[in-house]
Short mmCIF file of C-alpha atoms in Angstrom, two decimals:
data_model
loop_
_atom_site.label_atom_id
_atom_site.label_comp_id
_atom_site.label_asym_id
_atom_site.label_seq_id
_atom_site.Cartn_x
_atom_site.Cartn_y
_atom_site.Cartn_z
CA UNK A 1 -3.55 17.42 11.63
CA UNK A 2 -2.61 20.63 12.50
CA UNK A 3 -1.95 21.23 16.33
CA UNK A 4 -2.59 24.51 17.39
CA UNK A 5 -0.66 26.40 19.19
CA UNK A 6 -1.10 29.58 21.61
CA UNK A 7 1.31 32.37 21.42
CA UNK A 8 2.12 34.56 24.40
CA UNK A 9 2.92 37.72 24.30
CA UNK A 10 2.58 40.36 21.52
CA UNK A 11 5.93 40.16 19.51
CA UNK A 12 5.60 36.38 19.90
CA UNK A 13 2.92 36.35 17.84
CA UNK A 14 3.61 38.80 15.09
CA UNK A 15 5.08 36.88 11.61
CA UNK A 16 7.55 38.94 10.09
CA UNK A 17 5.45 40.65 7.79
CA UNK A 18 2.85 41.38 10.14
CA UNK A 19 5.66 42.87 11.87
CA UNK A 20 7.46 44.88 9.29
CA UNK A 21 3.75 46.31 8.44
CA UNK A 22 2.76 47.47 11.53
CA UNK A 23 6.14 49.33 11.81
CA UNK A 24 5.48 50.82 8.69
CA UNK A 25 1.74 52.01 9.64
CA UNK A 26 3.01 52.88 13.12
CA UNK A 27 2.81 56.86 14.85
CA UNK A 28 4.33 55.85 18.11
CA UNK A 29 7.74 54.94 17.40
CA UNK A 30 10.61 57.47 16.80
CA UNK A 31 11.46 59.06 13.67
CA UNK A 32 14.52 56.93 13.92
CA UNK A 33 13.14 53.75 13.84
CA UNK A 34 9.88 54.76 11.38
CA UNK A 35 12.71 55.70 8.74
CA UNK A 36 15.00 52.61 9.13
CA UNK A 37 14.96 50.40 5.94
CA UNK A 38 15.51 47.34 7.49
CA UNK A 39 12.17 46.73 10.03
CA UNK A 40 13.42 43.21 10.60
CA UNK A 41 16.51 43.21 11.67
CA UNK A 42 15.53 45.86 13.69
CA UNK A 43 12.51 43.73 15.01
CA UNK A 44 15.40 40.54 15.87
CA UNK A 45 17.29 42.57 17.82
CA UNK A 46 14.64 43.63 20.21
CA UNK A 47 13.52 40.27 20.34
CA UNK A 48 10.69 40.51 17.95
CA UNK A 49 9.40 37.44 16.31
CA UNK A 50 12.55 35.89 15.13
CA UNK A 51 10.91 32.22 17.35
CA UNK A 52 7.87 32.29 14.91
CA UNK A 53 9.15 30.24 12.14
CA UNK A 54 10.23 27.55 14.15
CA UNK A 55 6.88 27.51 15.00
CA UNK A 56 5.61 26.76 11.74
CA UNK A 57 8.34 24.14 11.30
CA UNK A 58 7.44 23.12 14.28
CA UNK A 59 3.84 22.35 13.15
CA UNK A 60 4.85 21.00 9.90
CA UNK A 61 7.05 18.43 11.70
CA UNK A 62 3.78 17.63 13.72
CA UNK A 63 1.93 16.87 10.89
CA UNK A 64 4.37 15.00 8.99
CA UNK A 65 4.92 12.70 11.82
CA UNK A 66 1.00 12.33 12.64
CA UNK A 67 0.66 10.97 8.77
CA UNK A 68 3.15 8.35 9.65
CA UNK A 69 2.90 7.62 13.07
CA UNK A 70 -0.34 5.75 13.79
CA UNK A 71 -2.64 7.24 16.55
CA UNK A 72 -2.62 4.77 19.91
CA UNK A 73 -5.23 2.25 19.93
CA UNK A 74 -5.91 -0.92 17.74
CA UNK A 75 -4.48 1.18 15.14
CA UNK A 76 -1.20 1.32 16.06
CA UNK A 77 -1.47 -2.23 17.27
CA UNK A 78 -2.37 -3.22 13.63
CA UNK A 79 0.74 -1.35 11.92
CA UNK A 80 3.05 -2.68 14.57
CA UNK A 81 2.64 -6.23 13.80
CA UNK A 82 2.50 -5.37 9.92
CA UNK A 83 5.79 -3.54 10.30
CA UNK A 84 7.22 -6.88 12.44
CA UNK A 85 5.63 -9.11 10.12
CA UNK A 86 7.17 -7.07 6.43
CA UNK A 87 10.87 -7.23 8.14
CA UNK A 88 10.83 -11.28 7.79
CA UNK A 89 8.90 -10.67 4.22
CA UNK A 90 11.34 -7.92 2.87
CA UNK A 91 14.40 -9.74 3.86
CA UNK A 92 13.03 -13.19 2.30
CA UNK A 93 12.27 -11.34 -1.17
CA UNK A 94 15.12 -9.21 -1.30
CA UNK A 95 17.49 -12.71 -0.50
CA UNK A 96 14.94 -15.19 -1.93
CA UNK A 97 16.53 -15.43 -4.94
CA UNK A 98 19.84 -16.37 -3.91
CA UNK A 99 18.99 -18.59 -1.16
CA UNK A 100 17.33 -20.63 -4.07
CA UNK A 101 20.12 -21.43 -6.29
CA UNK A 102 22.80 -21.31 -3.48
CA UNK A 103 21.20 -23.05 -0.27
CA UNK A 104 18.32 -24.94 -1.96
CA UNK A 105 20.69 -25.73 -5.63
CA UNK A 106 17.91 -25.20 -7.47
CA UNK A 107 18.35 -23.69 -10.88
CA UNK A 108 16.57 -20.28 -11.97
CA UNK A 109 14.03 -22.51 -14.67
CA UNK A 110 13.01 -24.50 -11.55
CA UNK A 111 12.89 -21.79 -9.08
CA UNK A 112 10.39 -19.85 -11.94
CA UNK A 113 8.34 -23.01 -12.45
CA UNK A 114 7.82 -23.83 -8.75
CA UNK A 115 6.87 -19.55 -8.59
CA UNK A 116 4.45 -20.14 -11.45
CA UNK A 117 2.73 -22.92 -9.87
CA UNK A 118 2.40 -21.61 -6.48
CA UNK A 119 1.31 -18.39 -8.01
CA UNK A 120 -1.53 -20.51 -9.77
CA UNK A 121 -2.26 -22.30 -6.33
CA UNK A 122 -2.93 -18.99 -4.86
CA UNK A 123 -5.06 -17.96 -7.79
CA UNK A 124 -7.62 -21.00 -7.06
CA UNK A 125 -7.42 -20.96 -3.36
CA UNK A 126 -8.21 -17.58 -2.52
CA UNK A 127 -11.88 -17.59 -2.40
CA UNK A 128 -12.57 -20.88 -1.22
CA UNK A 129 -9.92 -20.29 1.31
CA UNK A 130 -10.78 -16.96 2.25
CA UNK A 131 -14.70 -18.80 3.29
CA UNK A 132 -12.09 -20.28 6.56
CA UNK A 133 -12.48 -16.85 7.73
CA UNK A 134 -16.14 -16.62 7.75
CA UNK A 135 -16.60 -19.93 9.10
CA UNK A 136 -13.77 -19.69 11.85
CA UNK A 137 -13.44 -15.98 12.45
CA UNK A 138 -10.61 -14.09 11.32
CA UNK A 139 -8.60 -13.46 13.91
CA UNK A 140 -8.35 -17.42 14.42
CA UNK A 141 -7.64 -18.34 10.87
CA UNK A 142 -5.05 -15.40 11.09
CA UNK A 143 -3.09 -16.92 13.75
CA UNK A 144 -3.12 -20.74 12.79
CA UNK A 145 -1.97 -19.12 9.00
CA UNK A 146 0.93 -17.69 10.61
CA UNK A 147 1.96 -20.48 13.06
CA UNK A 148 1.67 -22.52 9.69
CA UNK A 149 3.92 -19.99 7.72
CA UNK A 150 6.69 -20.07 10.57
CA UNK A 151 6.68 -23.61 10.57
CA UNK A 152 7.09 -23.76 6.14
CA UNK A 153 9.94 -21.39 6.81
CA UNK A 154 11.99 -23.66 9.28
CA UNK A 155 11.62 -26.19 6.85
CA UNK A 156 13.32 -24.31 4.05
CA UNK A 157 16.86 -25.56 4.74
CA UNK A 158 15.95 -29.15 4.86
CA UNK A 159 14.21 -28.89 1.75
CA UNK A 160 15.75 -31.63 -0.83
CA UNK A 161 15.32 -31.13 -4.89
CA UNK A 162 12.81 -29.64 -6.47
CA UNK A 163 10.10 -31.76 -5.41
CA UNK A 164 10.08 -30.74 -1.88
CA UNK A 165 10.74 -27.00 -3.05
CA UNK A 166 7.35 -27.23 -4.83
CA UNK A 167 5.56 -28.66 -1.59
CA UNK A 168 6.77 -25.80 0.45
CA UNK A 169 5.65 -22.80 -2.25
CA UNK A 170 2.21 -24.11 -2.82
CA UNK A 171 2.36 -24.97 0.80
CA UNK A 172 3.51 -21.30 1.60
CA UNK A 173 0.84 -19.90 -1.15
CA UNK A 174 -2.38 -21.64 0.46
CA UNK A 175 -1.64 -20.25 3.35
CA UNK A 176 -0.57 -16.70 2.41
CA UNK A 177 -3.84 -16.96 0.80
CA UNK A 178 -5.98 -17.25 3.22
CA UNK A 179 -4.14 -15.68 6.22
CA UNK A 180 -4.40 -12.22 3.78
CA UNK A 181 -8.06 -12.21 3.77
CA UNK A 182 -8.08 -13.12 7.41
CA UNK A 183 -5.67 -9.98 8.12
CA UNK A 184 -7.81 -7.75 6.02
CA UNK A 185 -11.69 -8.93 7.38
CA UNK A 186 -9.96 -8.30 11.21
CA UNK A 187 -8.45 -4.65 10.43
CA UNK A 188 -12.10 -4.46 8.82
CA UNK A 189 -14.64 -5.82 11.45
CA UNK A 190 -12.33 -4.46 14.26
CA UNK A 191 -12.58 -0.62 13.28
CA UNK A 192 -15.20 1.90 12.63
CA UNK A 193 -16.09 2.34 9.36
CA UNK A 194 -14.82 6.02 9.65
CA UNK A 195 -11.20 4.24 10.21
CA UNK A 196 -11.17 1.62 8.37
CA UNK A 197 -9.31 3.07 5.02
CA UNK A 198 -6.65 5.26 7.22
CA UNK A 199 -5.79 2.19 9.67
CA UNK A 200 -5.03 0.40 6.52
CA UNK A 201 -3.25 3.23 4.99
CA UNK A 202 -0.58 3.08 8.51
CA UNK A 203 -0.34 -0.35 8.04
CA UNK A 204 0.70 0.14 4.29
CA UNK A 205 3.16 2.83 5.47
CA UNK A 206 4.63 0.39 8.22
CA UNK A 207 4.61 -2.38 5.62
CA UNK A 208 7.25 -0.52 3.45
CA UNK A 209 9.21 0.56 6.43
CA UNK A 210 9.78 -3.21 7.82
CA UNK A 211 10.36 -3.85 4.03
CA UNK A 212 13.03 -1.54 4.27
CA UNK A 213 14.49 -2.98 7.33
CA UNK A 214 14.14 -6.63 5.84
CA UNK A 215 16.30 -5.18 2.73
CA UNK A 216 19.30 -3.60 4.92
CA UNK A 217 19.46 -7.24 6.31
CA UNK A 218 19.43 -8.94 3.89
CA UNK A 219 22.38 -6.98 2.56
CA UNK A 220 24.52 -8.17 5.55
CA UNK A 221 23.53 -11.59 4.59
CA UNK A 222 24.21 -11.49 1.24
CA UNK A 223 27.48 -9.82 2.02
CA UNK A 224 28.40 -13.04 4.00
CA UNK A 225 27.50 -15.54 1.35
CA UNK A 226 27.19 -18.53 3.13
CA UNK A 227 24.87 -21.72 3.30
CA UNK A 228 24.77 -20.74 6.90
CA UNK A 229 23.90 -17.56 6.56
CA UNK A 230 21.31 -18.33 4.18
CA UNK A 231 19.89 -21.08 6.65
CA UNK A 232 20.17 -18.64 9.11
CA UNK A 233 17.77 -16.07 7.29
CA UNK A 234 15.19 -18.30 6.96
CA UNK A 235 15.40 -19.16 10.22
CA UNK A 236 15.68 -15.42 11.32
CA UNK A 237 12.37 -15.33 9.26
CA UNK A 238 10.41 -17.86 11.28
CA UNK A 239 11.13 -16.60 14.51
CA UNK A 240 9.98 -13.27 13.03
CA UNK A 241 6.68 -14.58 11.55
CA UNK A 242 6.53 -16.40 14.99
CA UNK A 243 6.66 -12.89 17.11
CA UNK A 244 4.40 -11.60 14.75
CA UNK A 245 1.42 -14.15 15.57
CA UNK A 246 1.97 -13.43 19.41
CA UNK A 247 1.10 -10.05 18.22
CA UNK A 248 -2.43 -10.88 16.65
CA UNK A 249 -2.97 -12.91 19.00
CA UNK A 250 -2.59 -10.02 21.71
CA UNK A 251 -5.32 -7.86 19.71
CA UNK A 252 -8.98 -7.39 20.90
CA UNK A 253 -10.71 -10.61 20.07
CA UNK A 254 -13.99 -9.87 18.26
CA UNK A 255 -17.59 -11.33 18.79
CA UNK A 256 -18.59 -13.54 15.74
CA UNK A 257 -20.50 -12.24 13.48
CA UNK A 258 -23.35 -14.05 12.88
CA UNK A 259 -24.00 -16.60 10.07
CA UNK A 260 -26.95 -16.94 7.83
CA UNK A 261 -29.20 -20.00 8.30
CA UNK A 262 -28.12 -20.87 4.91
CA UNK A 263 -24.81 -19.79 3.93
CA UNK A 264 -23.81 -20.09 0.03
CA UNK A 265 -21.31 -21.91 -1.20
CA UNK A 266 -17.91 -21.64 -0.95
CA UNK A 267 -17.90 -20.45 -5.00
CA UNK A 268 -20.93 -18.38 -4.79
CA UNK A 269 -19.33 -15.29 -4.98
CA UNK A 270 -18.02 -16.03 -8.63
CA UNK A 271 -21.85 -15.15 -9.67
CA UNK A 272 -22.36 -11.90 -7.95
CA UNK A 273 -21.71 -10.24 -11.55
CA UNK A 274 -21.77 -6.68 -10.62
CA UNK A 275 -19.14 -7.66 -7.65
CA UNK A 276 -16.99 -9.60 -9.86
CA UNK A 277 -16.97 -6.64 -12.20
CA UNK A 278 -15.49 -4.31 -9.52
CA UNK A 279 -13.01 -7.47 -8.41
CA UNK A 280 -11.75 -7.81 -12.00
CA UNK A 281 -11.20 -3.61 -13.19
CA UNK A 282 -9.90 -2.69 -9.46
CA UNK A 283 -7.34 -5.68 -9.74
CA UNK A 284 -6.19 -4.54 -13.52
CA UNK A 285 -5.37 -1.63 -11.48
CA UNK A 286 -2.80 -3.38 -9.41
CA UNK A 287 -0.49 -3.10 -12.33
CA UNK A 288 0.96 -0.23 -11.07
CA UNK A 289 3.16 -2.95 -9.01
CA UNK A 290 4.28 -4.31 -12.03
CA UNK A 291 4.95 -1.69 -14.28
CA UNK A 292 7.43 0.08 -11.80
CA UNK A 293 9.37 -2.68 -10.50
CA UNK A 294 9.55 -4.86 -13.66
CA UNK A 295 8.46 -3.19 -16.88
CA UNK A 296 9.93 0.22 -15.76
CA UNK A 297 13.39 -1.23 -15.01
CA UNK A 298 13.38 -3.05 -18.84
CA UNK A 299 12.63 0.35 -20.22
CA UNK A 300 15.11 2.36 -18.55
CA UNK A 301 17.69 -0.45 -18.99
CA UNK A 302 16.84 -1.28 -22.89
CA UNK A 303 15.99 2.51 -23.97
CA UNK A 304 17.15 5.11 -22.24
CA UNK A 305 21.08 6.00 -21.55
CA UNK A 306 20.09 6.32 -17.80
CA UNK A 307 22.43 4.80 -15.75
CA UNK A 308 21.58 1.80 -13.84
CA UNK A 309 22.04 3.53 -10.64
CA UNK A 310 18.33 5.58 -11.34
CA UNK A 311 16.54 2.25 -11.04
CA UNK A 312 17.43 1.55 -7.12
CA UNK A 313 16.90 5.48 -6.51
CA UNK A 314 13.68 5.27 -8.07
CA UNK A 315 12.66 2.22 -5.84
CA UNK A 316 13.99 4.21 -2.68
CA UNK A 317 11.69 6.89 -3.95
CA UNK A 318 8.99 4.89 -4.16
CA UNK A 319 9.17 3.26 -0.25
CA UNK A 320 10.07 6.91 1.16
CA UNK A 321 6.79 8.71 -0.43
CA UNK A 322 4.86 5.54 0.31
CA UNK A 323 5.78 6.02 3.71
CA UNK A 324 5.17 10.02 4.03
CA UNK A 325 2.45 10.28 1.96
CA UNK A 326 -0.34 6.90 2.19
CA UNK A 327 -2.42 8.23 5.14
CA UNK A 328 -2.78 11.76 3.40
CA UNK A 329 -3.59 10.65 0.07
CA UNK A 330 -6.41 8.26 1.17
CA UNK A 331 -9.22 10.64 2.78
CA UNK A 332 -12.08 10.85 1.36
CA UNK A 333 -11.69 6.91 0.35
CA UNK A 334 -13.94 5.50 3.13
CA UNK A 335 -17.07 5.16 1.09
CA UNK A 336 -18.08 2.76 -1.77
CA UNK A 337 -18.24 6.23 -4.49
CA UNK A 338 -15.21 7.69 -3.05
CA UNK A 339 -13.25 4.60 -3.44
CA UNK A 340 -14.32 4.39 -6.67
CA UNK A 341 -13.57 8.06 -7.32
CA UNK A 342 -10.00 7.28 -6.27
CA UNK A 343 -9.36 4.08 -8.44
CA UNK A 344 -10.06 6.45 -11.06
CA UNK A 345 -8.15 8.98 -10.44
CA UNK A 346 -5.43 5.61 -10.14
CA UNK A 347 -6.48 4.77 -13.32
CA UNK A 348 -5.76 8.02 -15.16
CA UNK A 349 -2.23 8.41 -13.50
CA UNK A 350 -1.18 5.29 -14.44
CA UNK A 351 -2.01 6.14 -18.19
CA UNK A 352 -0.31 9.42 -18.40
CA UNK A 353 2.60 7.37 -16.73
CA UNK A 354 2.06 5.01 -19.46
CA UNK A 355 2.37 8.71 -21.88
CA UNK A 356 5.43 10.23 -20.14
CA UNK A 357 8.02 7.55 -19.32
CA UNK A 358 8.45 6.91 -23.53
CA UNK A 359 9.52 10.45 -23.71
CA UNK A 360 12.59 9.25 -21.94
CA UNK A 361 13.71 6.88 -25.32
CA UNK A 362 14.43 10.53 -26.82
CA UNK A 363 15.95 12.31 -24.28
CA UNK A 364 19.76 12.37 -23.01
CA UNK A 365 21.86 12.93 -19.62
CA UNK A 366 20.35 14.79 -17.10
CA UNK A 367 17.28 15.63 -18.60
CA UNK A 368 16.51 11.57 -19.46
CA UNK A 369 16.81 11.25 -15.53
CA UNK A 370 14.68 14.30 -15.38
CA UNK A 371 11.87 12.43 -17.09
CA UNK A 372 12.49 9.36 -15.80
CA UNK A 373 11.11 11.32 -11.89
CA UNK A 374 8.49 12.35 -12.98
CA UNK A 375 7.14 9.40 -14.55
CA UNK A 376 7.99 7.30 -11.72
CA UNK A 377 6.06 10.26 -9.75
CA UNK A 378 3.24 9.65 -11.30
CA UNK A 379 3.03 5.86 -10.95
CA UNK A 380 3.73 6.40 -6.79
CA UNK A 381 1.03 8.96 -7.03
CA UNK A 382 -1.57 5.93 -8.39
CA UNK A 383 0.01 3.54 -6.82
CA UNK A 384 -1.13 5.62 -3.07
CA UNK A 385 -4.81 6.43 -4.42
CA UNK A 386 -5.36 3.23 -6.35
CA UNK A 387 -4.57 1.25 -3.22
CA UNK A 388 -6.70 3.88 -1.26
CA UNK A 389 -9.62 2.74 -3.56
CA UNK A 390 -8.83 -0.52 -2.98
CA UNK A 391 -8.90 -0.27 0.76
CA UNK A 392 -12.31 1.53 0.61
CA UNK A 393 -14.15 -1.09 -1.79
CA UNK A 394 -12.85 -4.00 0.42
CA UNK A 395 -14.02 -2.26 3.26
CA UNK A 396 -17.64 -0.97 2.27
CA UNK A 397 -18.81 -4.02 -0.78
CA UNK A 398 -18.69 -7.38 1.01
CA UNK A 399 -21.33 -8.02 3.62
CA UNK A 400 -20.82 -8.65 7.14
CA UNK A 401 -21.62 -12.26 7.07
CA UNK A 402 -19.82 -13.37 4.44
CA UNK A 403 -17.47 -10.69 3.96
CA UNK A 404 -14.07 -13.62 4.19
CA UNK A 405 -15.08 -14.95 0.79
CA UNK A 406 -16.17 -11.37 -0.77
CA UNK A 407 -12.51 -10.43 0.04
CA UNK A 408 -11.13 -12.93 -1.10
CA UNK A 409 -13.03 -12.49 -4.66
CA UNK A 410 -12.00 -9.26 -4.57
CA UNK A 411 -8.27 -10.04 -3.87
CA UNK A 412 -9.05 -12.39 -7.14
CA UNK A 413 -9.01 -9.48 -9.23
CA UNK A 414 -5.54 -8.85 -8.44
CA UNK A 415 -4.10 -12.88 -8.74
CA UNK A 416 -6.05 -12.49 -12.51
CA UNK A 417 -3.75 -9.42 -12.97
CA UNK A 418 -0.61 -10.69 -11.91
CA UNK A 419 -0.96 -13.84 -14.80
CA UNK A 420 -1.52 -11.41 -17.73
CA UNK A 421 0.14 -8.14 -16.46
CA UNK A 422 4.04 -8.64 -16.36
CA UNK A 423 3.81 -10.76 -20.09
CA UNK A 424 1.37 -8.35 -21.33
CA UNK A 425 2.82 -4.73 -20.24
CA UNK A 426 6.29 -5.76 -21.19
CA UNK A 427 5.67 -6.94 -24.81
CA UNK A 428 3.48 -3.37 -25.11
CA UNK A 429 5.69 -1.32 -23.35
CA UNK A 430 9.33 -2.81 -24.32
CA UNK A 431 9.49 -4.69 -26.91
CA UNK A 432 7.24 -2.74 -29.52
CA UNK A 433 10.07 -0.04 -29.21
CA UNK A 434 7.72 2.58 -27.56
CA UNK A 435 4.57 2.75 -29.80
CA UNK A 436 2.95 -0.15 -27.14
CA UNK A 437 2.54 2.76 -24.36
CA UNK A 438 -0.10 4.29 -26.20
CA UNK A 439 -2.88 1.57 -26.42
CA UNK A 440 -1.32 0.69 -22.85
CA UNK A 441 -2.41 3.81 -21.59
CA UNK A 442 -5.95 4.03 -23.52
CA UNK A 443 -6.16 0.92 -21.50
CA UNK A 444 -6.08 2.24 -18.07
CA UNK A 445 -8.27 5.26 -19.40
CA UNK A 446 -11.14 2.71 -20.38
CA UNK A 447 -10.19 1.04 -16.61
CA UNK A 448 -10.28 4.15 -14.87
CA UNK A 449 -13.51 5.07 -16.33
CA UNK A 450 -15.41 2.13 -15.85
CA UNK A 451 -14.96 1.57 -12.15
CA UNK A 452 -16.83 4.23 -11.10
CA UNK A 453 -20.34 2.98 -12.54
CA UNK A 454 -18.93 -0.53 -11.90
CA UNK A 455 -19.57 0.58 -8.20
CA UNK A 456 -22.41 1.88 -8.57
CA UNK A 457 -24.00 -1.28 -10.22
CA UNK A 458 -22.97 -3.33 -7.70
CA UNK A 459 -23.80 -0.81 -4.78
CA UNK A 460 -27.36 -1.04 -6.21
CA UNK A 461 -27.23 -4.52 -6.42
CA UNK A 462 -27.67 -6.96 -3.01
CA UNK A 463 -24.96 -8.93 -2.29
CA UNK A 464 -25.83 -13.57 -2.94
CA UNK A 465 -26.99 -14.61 0.63
CA UNK A 466 -28.23 -11.13 1.95
CA UNK A 467 -31.34 -9.94 1.93
CA UNK A 468 -32.45 -7.53 -1.07
CA UNK A 469 -33.62 -4.04 0.49
CA UNK A 470 -36.98 -2.97 0.55
CA UNK A 471 -38.56 -1.04 -1.84
CA UNK A 472 -39.86 2.66 -1.12
CA UNK A 473 -43.60 2.89 -0.60
CA UNK A 474 -45.29 5.41 -1.57
CA UNK A 475 -47.73 6.71 1.22
CA UNK A 476 -52.14 6.75 0.15
CA UNK A 477 -53.13 9.86 0.84
#
């Protein structure tokens, strides 16, 4: 959104190129000035348009800021709570592995097993727990979920052994499943259709800012490296989550959505075949996260001569580009058709990444780094565009009166991806020595091409529990 700037005065409104052209064509200037070989330098001496480039720079800065700082109102309030929450989330993600092993005394195998069981609980509970939002309202479920989340984090330092750890991580997975659905449903219900995807883009941009701050704090905790520091870390995270709950409590109250007289069962949404097809395809496209954070680093370490520091630099590049570009690239995804096209572009960009990355396995030195940056940029763009497509589908396809169940079902595809993508893509891309990237690219091309007709199919089909559209009547003469 460019801001219009009024330039007062004749000389101040000219660009240097315009001034030079006027100097060449004017017949009113003295001959000596006409023959000058450096008209721009003379203009600067005479107080000409030297400030105009600064005007353009300020406009560019304003535009960049507008794509990062959300507008005042509910969109900004949602973005602020997202950033506050992400400080705690980023801190925990960066320091959790050391906390589990150092402070709780767990082995790496125990941590992995517990987190895998928690992921299974999240997968099974996404749809039925999402239905709680339809029954009790998104804001209430969101606040209660945050309070429970904070209480569970506060109990971490008192956990003794694997059984206690498993109980906490499973409970956290269940709470996070319901809270995530409630947060999305509130954002959709609270905003006009034209603003929903943009608001989610601002939230994601703010989330990455919060993640970065949390990672910085985790560096301090890891540097101190004491049991007291790790306990203080989780208690700080619990406090941050409670502050987030206060933010959510201050958000505007929404009118209760009228529920159908005979609401469908909590798992009935799984019978909506067109919608579940979209859920699966859209969920598989979220594998860009696994590719960026797991598969690509493994490829760099095992198949390239790039220094290990490149991995950290690429993670930083991801964070910076998401903060700067997420809002801009999300435009046009606020309709079902626009969201489907965005998802398709995301899938095709992931496929292109799969073709570019293996080139780094045969290059050397600086050229390897250049290829890795190019591949990472393609994957970041895929992530930005695909995320906007997912938000558009979330905002447009679920019915108003069953939005919680349907948003939970849409997240189910992402949970399925978490189960198969890490092992599957690592096997294809890394353990094959490189040729596996080509079938991986073909898979993402097929998914990207399939999602547009799948969304069109879902758009033609009424959702379960919603009245079927009346057939068009042909008037009789």
